[in-house]
Amino acid sequence: MGHQATGTRVLKSWDEKDFTEADGRKLTSSAISYSYTGDIEGDGVQQYVMFYRSEESTTFVGLEQIVGRVGGRSGSFALQHTGELTREAAEVTWSVVPGSGTGELAGLTGTGGFTAMHEEAGNATYRLDYTVE
């Protein structure tokens, strides 16, 4: 039987560095940390690689490891992120990395995502549709 986790993720830190640029387009890497409340409780650390096509259009991919609880079960797991950033918001989809769950989260699978509006300073309401086998 499937479950849905919802709650809030709050930006704790963001450290972005350029690593290459060509013809006004650049690649950056970002080390980011979040805290989670709601059905996911804990802390996440992630790394994004971002491609800026322009100041108004960015594509990114990344991995995040979360340590805490999901639906009352404790452990850790990893999420694979893909997304688009515009002047208004970041639209992110994510999926649990197969085999990444530990402790009571071993066997965790799922997908979801969030929309982070710029005026919310990187904070967002998340959704994860999941099962634990």
PDB file of C-alpha atoms in Angstrom:
ATOM      1  CA  MET A   1       0.000   0.000   0.000  1.00  0.00           C
ATOM      2  CA  GLY A   2       1.317   3.430  -0.928  1.00  0.00           C
ATOM      3  CA  HIS A   3       1.670   6.468   1.292  1.00  0.00           C
ATOM      4  CA  GLN A   4       2.048  10.189   0.690  1.00  0.00           C
ATOM      5  CA  ALA A   5       4.446  12.324   2.725  1.00  0.00           C
ATOM      6  CA  THR A   6       3.918  16.090   2.770  1.00  0.00           C
ATOM      7  CA  GLY A   7       5.438  18.908   4.762  1.00  0.00           C
ATOM      8  CA  THR A   8       7.935  21.754   4.533  1.00  0.00           C
ATOM      9  CA  ARG A   9      11.602  21.857   3.633  1.00  0.00           C
ATOM     10  CA  VAL A  10      13.515  24.872   4.932  1.00  0.00           C
ATOM     11  CA  LEU A  11      16.745  26.078   3.343  1.00  0.00           C
ATOM     12  CA  LYS A  12      19.616  26.115   5.863  1.00  0.00           C
ATOM     13  CA  SER A  13      22.561  26.891   3.552  1.00  0.00           C
ATOM     14  CA  TRP A  14      23.457  27.325  -0.130  1.00  0.00           C
ATOM     15  CA  ASP A  15      27.029  27.548  -1.442  1.00  0.00           C
ATOM     16  CA  GLU A  16      27.207  27.890  -5.252  1.00  0.00           C
ATOM     17  CA  LYS A  17      30.425  28.057  -7.279  1.00  0.00           C
ATOM     18  CA  ASP A  18      30.997  28.544 -11.005  1.00  0.00           C
ATOM     19  CA  PHE A  19      33.189  25.917 -12.609  1.00  0.00           C
ATOM     20  CA  THR A  20      33.018  26.744 -16.322  1.00  0.00           C
ATOM     21  CA  GLU A  21      31.542  29.331 -18.680  1.00  0.00           C
ATOM     22  CA  ALA A  22      31.323  29.620 -22.470  1.00  0.00           C
ATOM     23  CA  ASP A  23      29.549  32.288 -24.514  1.00  0.00           C
ATOM     24  CA  GLY A  24      27.546  33.582 -21.544  1.00  0.00           C
ATOM     25  CA  ARG A  25      26.374  30.135 -20.470  1.00  0.00           C
ATOM     26  CA  LYS A  26      27.789  28.606 -17.316  1.00  0.00           C
ATOM     27  CA  LEU A  27      27.912  25.479 -15.198  1.00  0.00           C
ATOM     28  CA  THR A  28      27.897  25.748 -11.422  1.00  0.00           C
ATOM     29  CA  SER A  29      27.915  23.350  -8.493  1.00  0.00           C
ATOM     30  CA  SER A  30      25.892  24.000  -5.359  1.00  0.00           C
ATOM     31  CA  ALA A  31      26.245  22.432  -1.910  1.00  0.00           C
ATOM     32  CA  ILE A  32      22.910  22.849  -0.114  1.00  0.00           C
ATOM     33  CA  SER A  33      21.395  21.798   3.207  1.00  0.00           C
ATOM     34  CA  TYR A  34      17.744  21.650   4.275  1.00  0.00           C
ATOM     35  CA  SER A  35      15.696  20.716   7.309  1.00  0.00           C
ATOM     36  CA  TYR A  36      12.446  18.785   6.854  1.00  0.00           C
ATOM     37  CA  THR A  37       9.272  18.918   8.935  1.00  0.00           C
ATOM     38  CA  GLY A  38       5.954  17.135   8.447  1.00  0.00           C
ATOM     39  CA  ASP A  39       5.797  13.511   7.335  1.00  0.00           C
ATOM     40  CA  ILE A  40       9.543  13.666   6.655  1.00  0.00           C
ATOM     41  CA  GLU A  41      11.494  14.818   9.713  1.00  0.00           C
ATOM     42  CA  GLY A  42      15.226  15.312   9.494  1.00  0.00           C
ATOM     43  CA  ASP A  43      18.045  16.975   7.624  1.00  0.00           C
ATOM     44  CA  GLY A  44      19.086  16.767   3.986  1.00  0.00           C
ATOM     45  CA  VAL A  45      22.399  17.539   2.301  1.00  0.00           C
ATOM     46  CA  GLN A  46      22.530  17.799  -1.472  1.00  0.00           C
ATOM     47  CA  GLN A  47      24.724  18.711  -4.401  1.00  0.00           C
ATOM     48  CA  TYR A  48      23.359  20.296  -7.594  1.00  0.00           C
ATOM     49  CA  VAL A  49      25.052  20.763 -10.948  1.00  0.00           C
ATOM     50  CA  MET A  50      23.326  23.671 -12.682  1.00  0.00           C
ATOM     51  CA  PHE A  51      23.457  24.828 -16.318  1.00  0.00           C
ATOM     52  CA  TYR A  52      22.515  28.488 -16.816  1.00  0.00           C
ATOM     53  CA  ARG A  53      21.261  29.014 -20.357  1.00  0.00           C
ATOM     54  CA  SER A  54      20.508  32.613 -19.385  1.00  0.00           C
ATOM     55  CA  GLU A  55      19.648  34.588 -16.260  1.00  0.00           C
ATOM     56  CA  GLU A  56      16.039  33.447 -16.768  1.00  0.00           C
ATOM     57  CA  SER A  57      16.488  29.755 -17.589  1.00  0.00           C
ATOM     58  CA  THR A  58      18.478  27.138 -15.666  1.00  0.00           C
ATOM     59  CA  THR A  59      18.416  23.332 -15.710  1.00  0.00           C
ATOM     60  CA  PHE A  60      19.791  21.319 -12.812  1.00  0.00           C
ATOM     61  CA  VAL A  61      20.318  17.772 -11.555  1.00  0.00           C
ATOM     62  CA  GLY A  62      21.403  16.579  -8.160  1.00  0.00           C
ATOM     63  CA  LEU A  63      21.481  14.073  -5.360  1.00  0.00           C
ATOM     64  CA  GLU A  64      20.350  14.559  -1.771  1.00  0.00           C
ATOM     65  CA  GLN A  65      20.798  12.360   1.272  1.00  0.00           C
ATOM     66  CA  ILE A  66      18.218  12.719   4.046  1.00  0.00           C
ATOM     67  CA  VAL A  67      18.739  11.383   7.571  1.00  0.00           C
ATOM     68  CA  GLY A  68      15.673  11.216   9.788  1.00  0.00           C
ATOM     69  CA  ARG A  69      12.193   9.752   9.696  1.00  0.00           C
ATOM     70  CA  VAL A  70       9.548   9.140   7.035  1.00  0.00           C
ATOM     71  CA  GLY A  71       6.061   8.282   8.239  1.00  0.00           C
ATOM     72  CA  GLY A  72       7.430   7.335  11.657  1.00  0.00           C
ATOM     73  CA  ARG A  73      10.214   5.070  10.314  1.00  0.00           C
ATOM     74  CA  SER A  74      13.817   6.084  10.965  1.00  0.00           C
ATOM     75  CA  GLY A  75      16.867   5.772   8.729  1.00  0.00           C
ATOM     76  CA  SER A  76      18.339   7.524   5.733  1.00  0.00           C
ATOM     77  CA  PHE A  77      17.765   7.581   1.975  1.00  0.00           C
ATOM     78  CA  ALA A  78      18.818   9.444  -1.144  1.00  0.00           C
ATOM     79  CA  LEU A  79      16.752  11.427  -3.654  1.00  0.00           C
ATOM     80  CA  GLN A  80      17.674  12.114  -7.277  1.00  0.00           C
ATOM     81  CA  HIS A  81      16.537  15.614  -8.340  1.00  0.00           C
ATOM     82  CA  THR A  82      15.859  17.121 -11.762  1.00  0.00           C
ATOM     83  CA  GLY A  83      14.529  20.601 -12.242  1.00  0.00           C
ATOM     84  CA  GLU A  84      14.128  23.935 -13.969  1.00  0.00           C
ATOM     85  CA  LEU A  85      14.737  27.356 -12.473  1.00  0.00           C
ATOM     86  CA  THR A  86      13.088  30.508 -13.835  1.00  0.00           C
ATOM     87  CA  ARG A  87      12.865  34.037 -12.464  1.00  0.00           C
ATOM     88  CA  GLU A  88       9.749  33.004 -10.500  1.00  0.00           C
ATOM     89  CA  ALA A  89      10.382  29.508  -9.167  1.00  0.00           C
ATOM     90  CA  ALA A  90      12.285  26.248  -9.104  1.00  0.00           C
ATOM     91  CA  GLU A  91      10.209  23.262 -10.276  1.00  0.00           C
ATOM     92  CA  VAL A  92      11.712  20.024  -8.991  1.00  0.00           C
ATOM     93  CA  THR A  93      10.843  16.368  -9.477  1.00  0.00           C
ATOM     94  CA  TRP A  94      12.594  13.718  -7.454  1.00  0.00           C
ATOM     95  CA  SER A  95      12.761   9.972  -6.998  1.00  0.00           C
ATOM     96  CA  VAL A  96      14.193   7.774  -4.274  1.00  0.00           C
ATOM     97  CA  VAL A  97      17.508   6.270  -5.414  1.00  0.00           C
ATOM     98  CA  PRO A  98      16.967   2.487  -5.549  1.00  0.00           C
ATOM     99  CA  GLY A  99      18.703   0.675  -2.699  1.00  0.00           C
ATOM    100  CA  SER A 100      19.525   3.885  -0.791  1.00  0.00           C
ATOM    101  CA  GLY A 101      17.248   3.329   2.205  1.00  0.00           C
ATOM    102  CA  THR A 102      18.793   2.298   5.531  1.00  0.00           C
ATOM    103  CA  GLY A 103      17.401   1.211   8.899  1.00  0.00           C
ATOM    104  CA  GLU A 104      13.604   1.123   8.933  1.00  0.00           C
ATOM    105  CA  LEU A 105      13.665   2.855   5.518  1.00  0.00           C
ATOM    106  CA  ALA A 106      15.377  -0.067   3.753  1.00  0.00           C
ATOM    107  CA  GLY A 107      13.281  -0.874   0.680  1.00  0.00           C
ATOM    108  CA  LEU A 108      11.967   2.709   0.358  1.00  0.00           C
ATOM    109  CA  THR A 109      10.814   3.645  -3.161  1.00  0.00           C
ATOM    110  CA  GLY A 110       8.952   6.703  -4.356  1.00  0.00           C
ATOM    111  CA  THR A 111       8.606   9.853  -6.419  1.00  0.00           C
ATOM    112  CA  GLY A 112       7.469  13.408  -5.838  1.00  0.00           C
ATOM    113  CA  GLY A 113       8.812  16.917  -5.815  1.00  0.00           C
ATOM    114  CA  PHE A 114       8.156  20.536  -4.943  1.00  0.00           C
ATOM    115  CA  THR A 115       7.873  24.063  -6.291  1.00  0.00           C
ATOM    116  CA  ALA A 116      10.040  26.666  -4.548  1.00  0.00           C
ATOM    117  CA  MET A 117       8.939  30.241  -5.215  1.00  0.00           C
ATOM    118  CA  HIS A 118      11.754  32.807  -5.060  1.00  0.00           C
ATOM    119  CA  GLU A 119       9.879  34.985  -2.578  1.00  0.00           C
ATOM    120  CA  GLU A 120       9.864  32.002  -0.182  1.00  0.00           C
ATOM    121  CA  ALA A 121      13.712  32.119   0.013  1.00  0.00           C
ATOM    122  CA  GLY A 122      14.210  28.503  -1.079  1.00  0.00           C
ATOM    123  CA  ASN A 123      11.625  27.049   1.311  1.00  0.00           C
ATOM    124  CA  ALA A 124       8.915  24.828  -0.150  1.00  0.00           C
ATOM    125  CA  THR A 125       6.079  22.402   0.494  1.00  0.00           C
ATOM    126  CA  TYR A 126       7.177  18.940  -0.658  1.00  0.00           C
ATOM    127  CA  ARG A 127       5.378  15.760  -1.678  1.00  0.00           C
ATOM    128  CA  LEU A 128       6.715  12.194  -1.734  1.00  0.00           C
ATOM    129  CA  ASP A 129       4.515   9.288  -2.829  1.00  0.00           C
ATOM    130  CA  TYR A 130       6.262   6.243  -1.357  1.00  0.00           C
ATOM    131  CA  THR A 131       6.207   2.622  -0.279  1.00  0.00           C
ATOM    132  CA  VAL A 132       8.521   0.706   2.055  1.00  0.00           C
ATOM    133  CA  GLU A 133       8.892  -2.990   1.280  1.00  0.00           C
TER     134      GLU A 133
END
